[in-house]
């Protein structure tokens, strides 16, 4: 049930995101925008039996790019993927994730209705900051390669062609991270 509520919340929150296009009303030109949503961290089993892991947080994204025509765009992004906490009997460990990435977007416009559906693939760098609060505590930051994929529906009102609303979106960020001397596949979506 929580998964359904989380999904519904994420869809609603993504609907609040806005894209400002510099090329109104054409299919070619620069654009920029931002989104806000809910993220879920999947640790790939790294912390099973280690304690209580908080796996949900809010996420924000700032992006900009160039649309080359009706069906293709390139987009650069900075994404704050959230902060997560692991609580054990001995310590609290917090993880902060952020990413810089470049994405290729395939776009399918639905005629002149203002609706577009697009899929995206991206590559980038994920930064993971780890803070351990036990004894004197310690901090560590590591960077990992990142793969991203996603799907979304956007709407551009005919009477306001310079503003686009992201109605529904799903992004997946996959990376490998070292945890307890093992490389684990992890993801945030």
PDB file of C-alpha atoms in Angstrom:
ATOM      1  CA  UNK A   1       0.000   0.000   0.000  1.00  0.00           C
ATOM      2  CA  UNK A   2       2.856   2.411   0.806  1.00  0.00           C
ATOM      3  CA  UNK A   3       4.265   1.807  -2.681  1.00  0.00           C
ATOM      4  CA  UNK A   4       0.962   2.845  -4.256  1.00  0.00           C
ATOM      5  CA  UNK A   5       0.782   5.967  -2.084  1.00  0.00           C
ATOM      6  CA  UNK A   6       4.397   6.803  -2.863  1.00  0.00           C
ATOM      7  CA  UNK A   7       3.767   6.371  -6.585  1.00  0.00           C
ATOM      8  CA  UNK A   8       0.651   8.538  -6.484  1.00  0.00           C
ATOM      9  CA  UNK A   9       2.476  11.209  -4.467  1.00  0.00           C
ATOM     10  CA  UNK A  10       5.412  11.221  -6.870  1.00  0.00           C
ATOM     11  CA  UNK A  11       3.087  11.584  -9.859  1.00  0.00           C
ATOM     12  CA  UNK A  12       1.258  14.476  -8.234  1.00  0.00           C
ATOM     13  CA  UNK A  13       4.467  16.226  -7.242  1.00  0.00           C
ATOM     14  CA  UNK A  14       6.035  15.773 -10.657  1.00  0.00           C
ATOM     15  CA  UNK A  15       2.986  17.503 -12.121  1.00  0.00           C
ATOM     16  CA  UNK A  16       4.135  20.664 -10.350  1.00  0.00           C
ATOM     17  CA  UNK A  17       7.401  20.829 -12.278  1.00  0.00           C
ATOM     18  CA  UNK A  18       7.785  23.378 -15.034  1.00  0.00           C
ATOM     19  CA  UNK A  19       9.925  23.686 -18.134  1.00  0.00           C
ATOM     20  CA  UNK A  20      10.538  27.095 -19.700  1.00  0.00           C
ATOM     21  CA  UNK A  21      11.285  26.953 -23.402  1.00  0.00           C
ATOM     22  CA  UNK A  22      13.097  29.668 -25.301  1.00  0.00           C
ATOM     23  CA  UNK A  23      11.745  28.594 -28.677  1.00  0.00           C
ATOM     24  CA  UNK A  24       8.020  29.041 -28.266  1.00  0.00           C
ATOM     25  CA  UNK A  25       6.107  27.626 -30.111  1.00  0.00           C
ATOM     26  CA  UNK A  26       8.520  25.697 -32.383  1.00  0.00           C
ATOM     27  CA  UNK A  27      10.256  22.355 -32.099  1.00  0.00           C
ATOM     28  CA  UNK A  28      13.795  23.689 -32.042  1.00  0.00           C
ATOM     29  CA  UNK A  29      15.682  25.676 -29.431  1.00  0.00           C
ATOM     30  CA  UNK A  30      16.983  25.963 -25.885  1.00  0.00           C
ATOM     31  CA  UNK A  31      14.984  24.995 -22.802  1.00  0.00           C
ATOM     32  CA  UNK A  32      15.472  24.875 -19.039  1.00  0.00           C
ATOM     33  CA  UNK A  33      13.482  23.894 -15.985  1.00  0.00           C
ATOM     34  CA  UNK A  34      13.257  22.063 -12.702  1.00  0.00           C
ATOM     35  CA  UNK A  35      11.358  19.246 -11.033  1.00  0.00           C
ATOM     36  CA  UNK A  36      10.545  18.065  -7.545  1.00  0.00           C
ATOM     37  CA  UNK A  37       9.464  14.588  -6.551  1.00  0.00           C
ATOM     38  CA  UNK A  38       9.902  11.599  -4.258  1.00  0.00           C
ATOM     39  CA  UNK A  39      12.883   9.213  -4.476  1.00  0.00           C
ATOM     40  CA  UNK A  40      13.361   5.653  -3.194  1.00  0.00           C
ATOM     41  CA  UNK A  41      16.844   4.273  -2.473  1.00  0.00           C
ATOM     42  CA  UNK A  42      17.515   0.577  -3.213  1.00  0.00           C
ATOM     43  CA  UNK A  43      20.717  -0.593  -1.536  1.00  0.00           C
ATOM     44  CA  UNK A  44      21.081  -3.912  -3.365  1.00  0.00           C
ATOM     45  CA  UNK A  45      21.116  -5.808  -0.068  1.00  0.00           C
ATOM     46  CA  UNK A  46      24.158  -3.950   1.288  1.00  0.00           C
ATOM     47  CA  UNK A  47      22.556  -3.220   4.635  1.00  0.00           C
ATOM     48  CA  UNK A  48      20.344  -6.264   5.165  1.00  0.00           C
ATOM     49  CA  UNK A  49      20.440  -7.219   8.855  1.00  0.00           C
ATOM     50  CA  UNK A  50      22.498  -4.087   9.656  1.00  0.00           C
ATOM     51  CA  UNK A  51      19.754  -1.889  11.056  1.00  0.00           C
ATOM     52  CA  UNK A  52      16.847   0.288  10.017  1.00  0.00           C
ATOM     53  CA  UNK A  53      17.360   2.037   6.636  1.00  0.00           C
ATOM     54  CA  UNK A  54      15.220   5.057   5.754  1.00  0.00           C
ATOM     55  CA  UNK A  55      14.742   4.627   1.982  1.00  0.00           C
ATOM     56  CA  UNK A  56      12.517   7.591   0.932  1.00  0.00           C
ATOM     57  CA  UNK A  57      13.253  11.278   0.524  1.00  0.00           C
ATOM     58  CA  UNK A  58      12.401  14.218  -1.693  1.00  0.00           C
ATOM     59  CA  UNK A  59      14.425  14.929  -4.819  1.00  0.00           C
ATOM     60  CA  UNK A  60      14.977  18.081  -6.863  1.00  0.00           C
ATOM     61  CA  UNK A  61      16.402  18.551 -10.322  1.00  0.00           C
ATOM     62  CA  UNK A  62      17.571  21.489 -12.436  1.00  0.00           C
ATOM     63  CA  UNK A  63      18.036  20.881 -16.155  1.00  0.00           C
ATOM     64  CA  UNK A  64      18.618  22.610 -19.448  1.00  0.00           C
ATOM     65  CA  UNK A  65      19.200  21.574 -22.992  1.00  0.00           C
ATOM     66  CA  UNK A  66      18.578  21.983 -26.676  1.00  0.00           C
ATOM     67  CA  UNK A  67      15.763  20.474 -28.732  1.00  0.00           C
ATOM     68  CA  UNK A  68      17.010  19.711 -32.254  1.00  0.00           C
ATOM     69  CA  UNK A  69      13.602  19.027 -33.798  1.00  0.00           C
ATOM     70  CA  UNK A  70      10.308  17.274 -33.167  1.00  0.00           C
ATOM     71  CA  UNK A  71      11.863  14.011 -31.955  1.00  0.00           C
ATOM     72  CA  UNK A  72      15.283  14.601 -30.319  1.00  0.00           C
ATOM     73  CA  UNK A  73      16.886  16.720 -27.593  1.00  0.00           C
ATOM     74  CA  UNK A  74      20.016  16.732 -25.424  1.00  0.00           C
ATOM     75  CA  UNK A  75      19.717  17.714 -21.781  1.00  0.00           C
ATOM     76  CA  UNK A  76      22.186  18.362 -18.943  1.00  0.00           C
ATOM     77  CA  UNK A  77      21.009  17.853 -15.351  1.00  0.00           C
ATOM     78  CA  UNK A  78      21.973  18.398 -11.755  1.00  0.00           C
ATOM     79  CA  UNK A  79      19.874  16.165  -9.489  1.00  0.00           C
ATOM     80  CA  UNK A  80      19.761  16.104  -5.693  1.00  0.00           C
ATOM     81  CA  UNK A  81      18.732  12.474  -5.190  1.00  0.00           C
ATOM     82  CA  UNK A  82      18.023  12.775  -1.469  1.00  0.00           C
ATOM     83  CA  UNK A  83      19.422  11.996   1.974  1.00  0.00           C
ATOM     84  CA  UNK A  84      18.978   8.572   3.574  1.00  0.00           C
ATOM     85  CA  UNK A  85      19.821   7.286   7.052  1.00  0.00           C
ATOM     86  CA  UNK A  86      20.819   3.898   8.451  1.00  0.00           C
ATOM     87  CA  UNK A  87      20.260   3.478  12.197  1.00  0.00           C
ATOM     88  CA  UNK A  88      22.000   0.672  14.073  1.00  0.00           C
ATOM     89  CA  UNK A  89      22.468  -0.037  17.778  1.00  0.00           C
ATOM     90  CA  UNK A  90      25.933   1.545  17.629  1.00  0.00           C
ATOM     91  CA  UNK A  91      25.729   4.346  15.084  1.00  0.00           C
ATOM     92  CA  UNK A  92      23.773   6.454  12.648  1.00  0.00           C
ATOM     93  CA  UNK A  93      25.033   6.616   9.075  1.00  0.00           C
ATOM     94  CA  UNK A  94      23.668   9.172   6.624  1.00  0.00           C
ATOM     95  CA  UNK A  95      24.034   9.062   2.843  1.00  0.00           C
ATOM     96  CA  UNK A  96      23.596  12.129   0.622  1.00  0.00           C
ATOM     97  CA  UNK A  97      23.366  11.548  -3.142  1.00  0.00           C
ATOM     98  CA  UNK A  98      23.643  14.018  -6.020  1.00  0.00           C
ATOM     99  CA  UNK A  99      24.330  13.591  -9.740  1.00  0.00           C
ATOM    100  CA  UNK A 100      25.553  15.503 -12.784  1.00  0.00           C
ATOM    101  CA  UNK A 101      24.427  13.861 -16.019  1.00  0.00           C
ATOM    102  CA  UNK A 102      23.897  14.269 -19.766  1.00  0.00           C
ATOM    103  CA  UNK A 103      20.752  12.767 -21.358  1.00  0.00           C
ATOM    104  CA  UNK A 104      19.527  12.012 -24.875  1.00  0.00           C
ATOM    105  CA  UNK A 105      15.745  12.412 -25.189  1.00  0.00           C
ATOM    106  CA  UNK A 106      13.589  10.692 -27.786  1.00  0.00           C
ATOM    107  CA  UNK A 107      10.328  12.624 -28.114  1.00  0.00           C
ATOM    108  CA  UNK A 108       6.978  11.660 -29.621  1.00  0.00           C
ATOM    109  CA  UNK A 109       4.581  14.633 -29.965  1.00  0.00           C
ATOM    110  CA  UNK A 110       0.860  13.858 -30.113  1.00  0.00           C
ATOM    111  CA  UNK A 111      -0.076  16.117 -33.037  1.00  0.00           C
ATOM    112  CA  UNK A 112      -0.880  19.695 -32.095  1.00  0.00           C
ATOM    113  CA  UNK A 113      -2.496  18.719 -28.777  1.00  0.00           C
ATOM    114  CA  UNK A 114       0.424  20.020 -26.707  1.00  0.00           C
ATOM    115  CA  UNK A 115       1.169  16.552 -25.273  1.00  0.00           C
ATOM    116  CA  UNK A 116       4.578  14.867 -25.722  1.00  0.00           C
ATOM    117  CA  UNK A 117       5.828  11.548 -24.425  1.00  0.00           C
ATOM    118  CA  UNK A 118       9.562  11.112 -24.138  1.00  0.00           C
ATOM    119  CA  UNK A 119      12.092   8.530 -23.107  1.00  0.00           C
ATOM    120  CA  UNK A 120      15.583   9.369 -21.962  1.00  0.00           C
ATOM    121  CA  UNK A 121      18.941   7.683 -21.436  1.00  0.00           C
ATOM    122  CA  UNK A 122      21.740   9.378 -19.557  1.00  0.00           C
ATOM    123  CA  UNK A 123      25.280   8.972 -18.318  1.00  0.00           C
ATOM    124  CA  UNK A 124      26.923  10.885 -15.537  1.00  0.00           C
ATOM    125  CA  UNK A 125      28.670  11.002 -12.204  1.00  0.00           C
ATOM    126  CA  UNK A 126      27.035  10.297  -8.856  1.00  0.00           C
ATOM    127  CA  UNK A 127      28.464  11.781  -5.660  1.00  0.00           C
ATOM    128  CA  UNK A 128      27.765   9.921  -2.425  1.00  0.00           C
ATOM    129  CA  UNK A 129      28.607  11.646   0.851  1.00  0.00           C
ATOM    130  CA  UNK A 130      28.684   9.344   3.859  1.00  0.00           C
ATOM    131  CA  UNK A 131      28.560  10.627   7.442  1.00  0.00           C
ATOM    132  CA  UNK A 132      29.044   8.201  10.338  1.00  0.00           C
ATOM    133  CA  UNK A 133      27.984   9.409  13.790  1.00  0.00           C
ATOM    134  CA  UNK A 134      29.550   7.096  16.319  1.00  0.00           C
ATOM    135  CA  UNK A 135      32.366   7.934  18.722  1.00  0.00           C
ATOM    136  CA  UNK A 136      34.232  10.803  17.034  1.00  0.00           C
ATOM    137  CA  UNK A 137      32.429  10.140  13.748  1.00  0.00           C
ATOM    138  CA  UNK A 138      33.849  10.303  10.233  1.00  0.00           C
ATOM    139  CA  UNK A 139      32.929  11.633   6.817  1.00  0.00           C
ATOM    140  CA  UNK A 140      33.679  10.247   3.385  1.00  0.00           C
ATOM    141  CA  UNK A 141      32.778  11.248  -0.171  1.00  0.00           C
ATOM    142  CA  UNK A 142      33.003   9.007  -3.226  1.00  0.00           C
ATOM    143  CA  UNK A 143      32.072   9.367  -6.882  1.00  0.00           C
ATOM    144  CA  UNK A 144      30.643   6.626  -9.063  1.00  0.00           C
ATOM    145  CA  UNK A 145      29.651   6.263 -12.707  1.00  0.00           C
ATOM    146  CA  UNK A 146      25.934   6.616 -13.263  1.00  0.00           C
ATOM    147  CA  UNK A 147      23.406   5.294 -15.772  1.00  0.00           C
ATOM    148  CA  UNK A 148      19.940   6.826 -15.976  1.00  0.00           C
ATOM    149  CA  UNK A 149      16.749   5.977 -17.855  1.00  0.00           C
ATOM    150  CA  UNK A 150      13.283   7.456 -17.712  1.00  0.00           C
ATOM    151  CA  UNK A 151       9.908   8.077 -19.281  1.00  0.00           C
ATOM    152  CA  UNK A 152       7.609  11.093 -18.993  1.00  0.00           C
ATOM    153  CA  UNK A 153       4.572  12.868 -20.415  1.00  0.00           C
ATOM    154  CA  UNK A 154       4.682  16.642 -20.870  1.00  0.00           C
ATOM    155  CA  UNK A 155       2.012  19.174 -21.773  1.00  0.00           C
ATOM    156  CA  UNK A 156       2.500  22.591 -23.365  1.00  0.00           C
ATOM    157  CA  UNK A 157      -0.681  24.710 -23.385  1.00  0.00           C
ATOM    158  CA  UNK A 158      -1.399  26.078 -26.856  1.00  0.00           C
ATOM    159  CA  UNK A 159      -2.104  29.542 -25.412  1.00  0.00           C
ATOM    160  CA  UNK A 160       1.115  29.536 -23.290  1.00  0.00           C
ATOM    161  CA  UNK A 161       3.691  27.965 -25.604  1.00  0.00           C
ATOM    162  CA  UNK A 162       6.711  29.106 -23.582  1.00  0.00           C
ATOM    163  CA  UNK A 163       5.744  27.032 -20.519  1.00  0.00           C
ATOM    164  CA  UNK A 164       5.675  23.238 -20.378  1.00  0.00           C
ATOM    165  CA  UNK A 165       4.372  21.107 -17.511  1.00  0.00           C
ATOM    166  CA  UNK A 166       5.735  17.673 -16.723  1.00  0.00           C
ATOM    167  CA  UNK A 167       2.577  15.740 -15.907  1.00  0.00           C
ATOM    168  CA  UNK A 168       3.979  12.326 -15.176  1.00  0.00           C
ATOM    169  CA  UNK A 169       7.569  11.158 -14.920  1.00  0.00           C
ATOM    170  CA  UNK A 170       9.743   8.288 -13.770  1.00  0.00           C
ATOM    171  CA  UNK A 171      13.562   8.382 -13.665  1.00  0.00           C
ATOM    172  CA  UNK A 172      15.876   5.562 -12.596  1.00  0.00           C
ATOM    173  CA  UNK A 173      19.508   6.186 -11.559  1.00  0.00           C
ATOM    174  CA  UNK A 174      21.694   3.070 -11.331  1.00  0.00           C
ATOM    175  CA  UNK A 175      25.241   2.911  -9.973  1.00  0.00           C
ATOM    176  CA  UNK A 176      27.666   0.574  -8.290  1.00  0.00           C
ATOM    177  CA  UNK A 177      28.950   1.427  -4.819  1.00  0.00           C
ATOM    178  CA  UNK A 178      31.379  -0.221  -2.447  1.00  0.00           C
ATOM    179  CA  UNK A 179      29.701  -1.376   0.754  1.00  0.00           C
ATOM    180  CA  UNK A 180      31.395  -3.660   3.262  1.00  0.00           C
ATOM    181  CA  UNK A 181      34.200  -4.508   0.767  1.00  0.00           C
ATOM    182  CA  UNK A 182      31.728  -5.662  -1.906  1.00  0.00           C
ATOM    183  CA  UNK A 183      30.574  -3.813  -4.999  1.00  0.00           C
ATOM    184  CA  UNK A 184      26.786  -3.620  -4.900  1.00  0.00           C
ATOM    185  CA  UNK A 185      24.380  -2.560  -7.619  1.00  0.00           C
ATOM    186  CA  UNK A 186      22.253   0.205  -6.174  1.00  0.00           C
ATOM    187  CA  UNK A 187      19.601   2.508  -7.562  1.00  0.00           C
ATOM    188  CA  UNK A 188      17.475   5.533  -6.786  1.00  0.00           C
ATOM    189  CA  UNK A 189      14.168   6.103  -8.543  1.00  0.00           C
TER     190      UNK A 189
END
